């Protein structure tokens, strides 16, 4: 059963155009082609990146945050309540109205105060600014290294300038050592992000991020096995371009350096919208849909690759809508990065200051 499943997965009809088999992709002393087993190297590399990240965040990013004057928010600590704490831990962090009334009766408190107790208790569990700062520093460091690595690898490649050459001689395109290591670097990073997902800061687009990471891993892996290395390398360098500006924008937002944050936010928005909504559809999607058809008839790999790229583009559109909304807020209010978050934070602080004497005591997070 296992053997038949393995044979079914690796049928050459799924991976290569008609007339090409795995026998045609055998390595010689002079020419090396991508082999699926090479992808196993990404697992130990991903674990190595997780280890490097741990030491980087603990010993470099955290020290940098203190040196740059990062200030933590003053949070309100709830007064001890064994009944409410037990319910919070064992049942729900967001009890419904009927549950709030029941808990209020047990504690002999107004239901509004119980509701606020749970809100303040949830705030205590939110990640600190220093944790967000360290995560952003790590991602910025990687994206910067990855982007310039991609440019160094691709700048002298003919398909980087003439995208029709992505298909010259396909699929019998030799695997270059520089492309191999660039692929392993990117694949290992996205695998490491999946490994650390339960411990990272959970953001509003958490589910979209999970989908993005999974699609990226599948896309990189499939493109490697099917020898879509040229088009795959273009996809990776295009994505890293905007991410190099996203993470420092977050860093300076946490530091409250508003002018720098404003500038970086505008640059990031421009680069993201241009690379994801203009360059990616024109240089990648059009390339894979139409230029490849000039050489061979569609096959399973053609549809699968383009399907993943279209899913990726849908995520681009989703995030572009969020960014455009943030730019609109920025123009109207003239504030920094995520104006809505700043305003909501001010409203929470205002409400907390009114009820602090009754239910909470202020502490430094």
PDB file of N, CA and C in Angstrom, residues 249-305:
ATOM      1  N   UNK A 249       9.122  49.151  10.548  1.00  0.00           N
ATOM      2  CA  UNK A 249       7.986  50.018  10.855  1.00  0.00           C
ATOM      3  C   UNK A 249       7.376  49.628  12.195  1.00  0.00           C
ATOM      4  N   UNK A 250       7.234  48.317  12.416  1.00  0.00           N
ATOM      5  CA  UNK A 250       6.732  47.846  13.706  1.00  0.00           C
ATOM      6  C   UNK A 250       7.687  48.225  14.836  1.00  0.00           C
ATOM      7  N   UNK A 251       8.973  48.066  14.591  1.00  0.00           N
ATOM      8  CA  UNK A 251       9.966  48.352  15.635  1.00  0.00           C
ATOM      9  C   UNK A 251       9.861  49.805  16.102  1.00  0.00           C
ATOM     10  N   UNK A 252       9.815  50.740  15.147  1.00  0.00           N
ATOM     11  CA  UNK A 252       9.764  52.147  15.533  1.00  0.00           C
ATOM     12  C   UNK A 252       8.387  52.536  16.060  1.00  0.00           C
ATOM     13  N   UNK A 253       7.362  51.776  15.710  1.00  0.00           N
ATOM     14  CA  UNK A 253       6.051  52.000  16.317  1.00  0.00           C
ATOM     15  C   UNK A 253       6.079  51.634  17.790  1.00  0.00           C
ATOM     16  N   UNK A 254       6.706  50.515  18.128  1.00  0.00           N
ATOM     17  CA  UNK A 254       6.824  50.124  19.543  1.00  0.00           C
ATOM     18  C   UNK A 254       7.658  51.135  20.324  1.00  0.00           C
ATOM     19  N   UNK A 255       8.637  51.744  19.667  1.00  0.00           N
ATOM     20  CA  UNK A 255       9.498  52.726  20.332  1.00  0.00           C
ATOM     21  C   UNK A 255       8.858  54.104  20.412  1.00  0.00           C
ATOM     22  N   UNK A 256       7.722  54.291  19.706  1.00  0.00           N
ATOM     23  CA  UNK A 256       7.027  55.574  19.658  1.00  0.00           C
ATOM     24  C   UNK A 256       7.863  56.640  18.947  1.00  0.00           C
ATOM     25  N   UNK A 257       8.707  56.227  18.010  1.00  0.00           N
ATOM     26  CA  UNK A 257       9.453  57.189  17.183  1.00  0.00           C
ATOM     27  C   UNK A 257       8.569  57.491  15.966  1.00  0.00           C
ATOM     28  N   UNK A 258       7.676  58.439  16.127  1.00  0.00           N
ATOM     29  CA  UNK A 258       6.574  58.610  15.196  1.00  0.00           C
ATOM     30  C   UNK A 258       7.008  59.042  13.802  1.00  0.00           C
ATOM     31  N   UNK A 259       7.926  59.983  13.692  1.00  0.00           N
ATOM     32  CA  UNK A 259       8.291  60.474  12.362  1.00  0.00           C
ATOM     33  C   UNK A 259       8.949  59.381  11.521  1.00  0.00           C
ATOM     34  N   UNK A 260       9.864  58.641  12.143  1.00  0.00           N
ATOM     35  CA  UNK A 260      10.507  57.548  11.411  1.00  0.00           C
ATOM     36  C   UNK A 260       9.482  56.485  11.045  1.00  0.00           C
ATOM     37  N   UNK A 261       8.582  56.203  11.979  1.00  0.00           N
ATOM     38  CA  UNK A 261       7.545  55.199  11.744  1.00  0.00           C
ATOM     39  C   UNK A 261       6.626  55.633  10.602  1.00  0.00           C
ATOM     40  N   UNK A 262       6.243  56.918  10.587  1.00  0.00           N
ATOM     41  CA  UNK A 262       5.405  57.431   9.495  1.00  0.00           C
ATOM     42  C   UNK A 262       6.077  57.230   8.143  1.00  0.00           C
ATOM     43  N   UNK A 263       7.349  57.616   8.082  1.00  0.00           N
ATOM     44  CA  UNK A 263       8.089  57.514   6.818  1.00  0.00           C
ATOM     45  C   UNK A 263       8.187  56.074   6.344  1.00  0.00           C
ATOM     46  N   UNK A 264       8.555  55.182   7.262  1.00  0.00           N
ATOM     47  CA  UNK A 264       8.690  53.767   6.899  1.00  0.00           C
ATOM     48  C   UNK A 264       7.352  53.162   6.509  1.00  0.00           C
ATOM     49  N   UNK A 265       6.285  53.604   7.168  1.00  0.00           N
ATOM     50  CA  UNK A 265       4.962  53.076   6.840  1.00  0.00           C
ATOM     51  C   UNK A 265       4.566  53.435   5.407  1.00  0.00           C
ATOM     52  N   UNK A 266       4.830  54.682   5.006  1.00  0.00           N
ATOM     53  CA  UNK A 266       4.518  55.101   3.642  1.00  0.00           C
ATOM     54  C   UNK A 266       5.371  54.325   2.640  1.00  0.00           C
ATOM     55  N   UNK A 267       6.657  54.159   2.954  1.00  0.00           N
ATOM     56  CA  UNK A 267       7.533  53.389   2.054  1.00  0.00           C
ATOM     57  C   UNK A 267       7.063  51.942   1.952  1.00  0.00           C
ATOM     58  N   UNK A 268       6.768  51.340   3.103  1.00  0.00           N
ATOM     59  CA  UNK A 268       6.294  49.953   3.099  1.00  0.00           C
ATOM     60  C   UNK A 268       5.017  49.812   2.279  1.00  0.00           C
ATOM     61  N   UNK A 269       4.047  50.708   2.501  1.00  0.00           N
ATOM     62  CA  UNK A 269       2.776  50.623   1.778  1.00  0.00           C
ATOM     63  C   UNK A 269       2.998  50.710   0.275  1.00  0.00           C
ATOM     64  N   UNK A 270       3.855  51.630  -0.141  1.00  0.00           N
ATOM     65  CA  UNK A 270       4.125  51.804  -1.566  1.00  0.00           C
ATOM     66  C   UNK A 270       4.788  50.566  -2.157  1.00  0.00           C
ATOM     67  N   UNK A 271       5.808  50.060  -1.454  1.00  0.00           N
ATOM     68  CA  UNK A 271       6.534  48.889  -1.952  1.00  0.00           C
ATOM     69  C   UNK A 271       5.622  47.664  -1.971  1.00  0.00           C
ATOM     70  N   UNK A 272       4.832  47.470  -0.913  1.00  0.00           N
ATOM     71  CA  UNK A 272       3.947  46.305  -0.842  1.00  0.00           C
ATOM     72  C   UNK A 272       2.930  46.341  -1.981  1.00  0.00           C
ATOM     73  N   UNK A 273       2.229  47.456  -2.137  1.00  0.00           N
ATOM     74  CA  UNK A 273       1.190  47.536  -3.163  1.00  0.00           C
ATOM     75  C   UNK A 273       1.787  47.393  -4.563  1.00  0.00           C
ATOM     76  N   UNK A 274       2.974  47.956  -4.770  1.00  0.00           N
ATOM     77  CA  UNK A 274       3.594  47.869  -6.097  1.00  0.00           C
ATOM     78  C   UNK A 274       4.082  46.455  -6.399  1.00  0.00           C
ATOM     79  N   UNK A 275       4.755  45.815  -5.428  1.00  0.00           N
ATOM     80  CA  UNK A 275       5.315  44.480  -5.682  1.00  0.00           C
ATOM     81  C   UNK A 275       4.239  43.401  -5.710  1.00  0.00           C
ATOM     82  N   UNK A 276       3.216  43.527  -4.844  1.00  0.00           N
ATOM     83  CA  UNK A 276       2.223  42.457  -4.745  1.00  0.00           C
ATOM     84  C   UNK A 276       1.054  42.616  -5.714  1.00  0.00           C
ATOM     85  N   UNK A 277       0.721  43.849  -6.089  1.00  0.00           N
ATOM     86  CA  UNK A 277      -0.428  44.059  -6.967  1.00  0.00           C
ATOM     87  C   UNK A 277      -0.043  44.428  -8.397  1.00  0.00           C
ATOM     88  N   UNK A 278       1.232  44.741  -8.639  1.00  0.00           N
ATOM     89  CA  UNK A 278       1.673  45.099  -9.981  1.00  0.00           C
ATOM     90  C   UNK A 278       2.728  44.113 -10.484  1.00  0.00           C
ATOM     91  N   UNK A 279       3.866  44.058  -9.780  1.00  0.00           N
ATOM     92  CA  UNK A 279       4.964  43.211 -10.246  1.00  0.00           C
ATOM     93  C   UNK A 279       4.590  41.732 -10.191  1.00  0.00           C
ATOM     94  N   UNK A 280       4.024  41.288  -9.073  1.00  0.00           N
ATOM     95  CA  UNK A 280       3.713  39.860  -8.930  1.00  0.00           C
ATOM     96  C   UNK A 280       2.730  39.370 -10.002  1.00  0.00           C
ATOM     97  N   UNK A 281       1.595  40.035 -10.228  1.00  0.00           N
ATOM     98  CA  UNK A 281       0.699  39.556 -11.303  1.00  0.00           C
ATOM     99  C   UNK A 281       1.325  39.655 -12.688  1.00  0.00           C
ATOM    100  N   UNK A 282       2.066  40.758 -12.938  1.00  0.00           N
ATOM    101  CA  UNK A 282       2.586  40.971 -14.291  1.00  0.00           C
ATOM    102  C   UNK A 282       3.800  40.093 -14.588  1.00  0.00           C
ATOM    103  N   UNK A 283       4.715  39.991 -13.633  1.00  0.00           N
ATOM    104  CA  UNK A 283       5.965  39.284 -13.880  1.00  0.00           C
ATOM    105  C   UNK A 283       5.912  37.804 -13.513  1.00  0.00           C
ATOM    106  N   UNK A 284       5.014  37.422 -12.607  1.00  0.00           N
ATOM    107  CA  UNK A 284       4.964  36.021 -12.163  1.00  0.00           C
ATOM    108  C   UNK A 284       3.723  35.323 -12.691  1.00  0.00           C
ATOM    109  N   UNK A 285       2.527  35.826 -12.343  1.00  0.00           N
ATOM    110  CA  UNK A 285       1.296  35.147 -12.757  1.00  0.00           C
ATOM    111  C   UNK A 285       1.169  35.083 -14.285  1.00  0.00           C
ATOM    112  N   UNK A 286       1.403  36.204 -14.940  1.00  0.00           N
ATOM    113  CA  UNK A 286       1.330  36.202 -16.407  1.00  0.00           C
ATOM    114  C   UNK A 286       2.387  35.273 -17.000  1.00  0.00           C
ATOM    115  N   UNK A 287       3.544  35.259 -16.371  1.00  0.00           N
ATOM    116  CA  UNK A 287       4.646  34.410 -16.823  1.00  0.00           C
ATOM    117  C   UNK A 287       4.264  32.937 -16.762  1.00  0.00           C
ATOM    118  N   UNK A 288       3.752  32.505 -15.612  1.00  0.00           N
ATOM    119  CA  UNK A 288       3.439  31.083 -15.433  1.00  0.00           C
ATOM    120  C   UNK A 288       2.206  30.661 -16.222  1.00  0.00           C
ATOM    121  N   UNK A 289       1.266  31.577 -16.433  1.00  0.00           N
ATOM    122  CA  UNK A 289       0.047  31.223 -17.157  1.00  0.00           C
ATOM    123  C   UNK A 289       0.262  31.171 -18.670  1.00  0.00           C
ATOM    124  N   UNK A 290       1.014  32.121 -19.213  1.00  0.00           N
ATOM    125  CA  UNK A 290       1.063  32.277 -20.663  1.00  0.00           C
ATOM    126  C   UNK A 290       2.415  31.931 -21.281  1.00  0.00           C
ATOM    127  N   UNK A 291       3.514  32.411 -20.706  1.00  0.00           N
ATOM    128  CA  UNK A 291       4.810  32.129 -21.305  1.00  0.00           C
ATOM    129  C   UNK A 291       5.112  30.634 -21.298  1.00  0.00           C
ATOM    130  N   UNK A 292       4.745  29.960 -20.224  1.00  0.00           N
ATOM    131  CA  UNK A 292       5.018  28.519 -20.150  1.00  0.00           C
ATOM    132  C   UNK A 292       4.233  27.740 -21.209  1.00  0.00           C
ATOM    133  N   UNK A 293       3.065  28.272 -21.610  1.00  0.00           N
ATOM    134  CA  UNK A 293       2.238  27.594 -22.615  1.00  0.00           C
ATOM    135  C   UNK A 293       2.885  27.619 -23.996  1.00  0.00           C
ATOM    136  N   UNK A 294       3.861  28.486 -24.195  1.00  0.00           N
ATOM    137  CA  UNK A 294       4.535  28.550 -25.494  1.00  0.00           C
ATOM    138  C   UNK A 294       5.421  27.336 -25.734  1.00  0.00           C
ATOM    139  N   UNK A 295       5.758  26.609 -24.635  1.00  0.00           N
ATOM    140  CA  UNK A 295       6.694  25.485 -24.748  1.00  0.00           C
ATOM    141  C   UNK A 295       6.025  24.131 -24.615  1.00  0.00           C
ATOM    142  N   UNK A 296       4.980  24.018 -23.808  1.00  0.00           N
ATOM    143  CA  UNK A 296       4.375  22.705 -23.579  1.00  0.00           C
ATOM    144  C   UNK A 296       2.895  22.863 -23.245  1.00  0.00           C
ATOM    145  N   UNK A 297       2.178  21.756 -23.348  1.00  0.00           N
ATOM    146  CA  UNK A 297       0.766  21.736 -23.031  1.00  0.00           C
ATOM    147  C   UNK A 297       0.562  21.698 -21.511  1.00  0.00           C
ATOM    148  N   UNK A 298      -0.558  22.226 -21.030  1.00  0.00           N
ATOM    149  CA  UNK A 298      -0.818  22.196 -19.585  1.00  0.00           C
ATOM    150  C   UNK A 298      -0.829  20.777 -19.045  1.00  0.00           C
ATOM    151  N   UNK A 299      -0.349  20.616 -17.829  1.00  0.00           N
ATOM    152  CA  UNK A 299      -0.360  19.322 -17.131  1.00  0.00           C
ATOM    153  C   UNK A 299      -0.676  19.594 -15.664  1.00  0.00           C
ATOM    154  N   UNK A 300      -0.677  18.555 -14.851  1.00  0.00           N
ATOM    155  CA  UNK A 300      -1.092  18.720 -13.455  1.00  0.00           C
ATOM    156  C   UNK A 300      -0.238  19.761 -12.722  1.00  0.00           C
ATOM    157  N   UNK A 301       1.074  19.692 -12.905  1.00  0.00           N
ATOM    158  CA  UNK A 301       1.958  20.637 -12.230  1.00  0.00           C
ATOM    159  C   UNK A 301       1.674  22.075 -12.624  1.00  0.00           C
ATOM    160  N   UNK A 302       1.287  22.289 -13.871  1.00  0.00           N
ATOM    161  CA  UNK A 302       0.941  23.630 -14.347  1.00  0.00           C
ATOM    162  C   UNK A 302      -0.258  24.170 -13.574  1.00  0.00           C
ATOM    163  N   UNK A 303      -1.311  23.362 -13.465  1.00  0.00           N
ATOM    164  CA  UNK A 303      -2.516  23.803 -12.761  1.00  0.00           C
ATOM    165  C   UNK A 303      -2.260  23.950 -11.257  1.00  0.00           C
ATOM    166  N   UNK A 304      -1.506  23.030 -10.702  1.00  0.00           N
ATOM    167  CA  UNK A 304      -1.247  23.072  -9.258  1.00  0.00           C
ATOM    168  C   UNK A 304      -0.416  24.296  -8.897  1.00  0.00           C
ATOM    169  N   UNK A 305       0.625  24.562  -9.660  1.00  0.00           N
ATOM    170  CA  UNK A 305       1.497  25.707  -9.392  1.00  0.00           C
ATOM    171  C   UNK A 305       0.732  27.021  -9.527  1.00  0.00           C
TER     172      UNK A 305
END
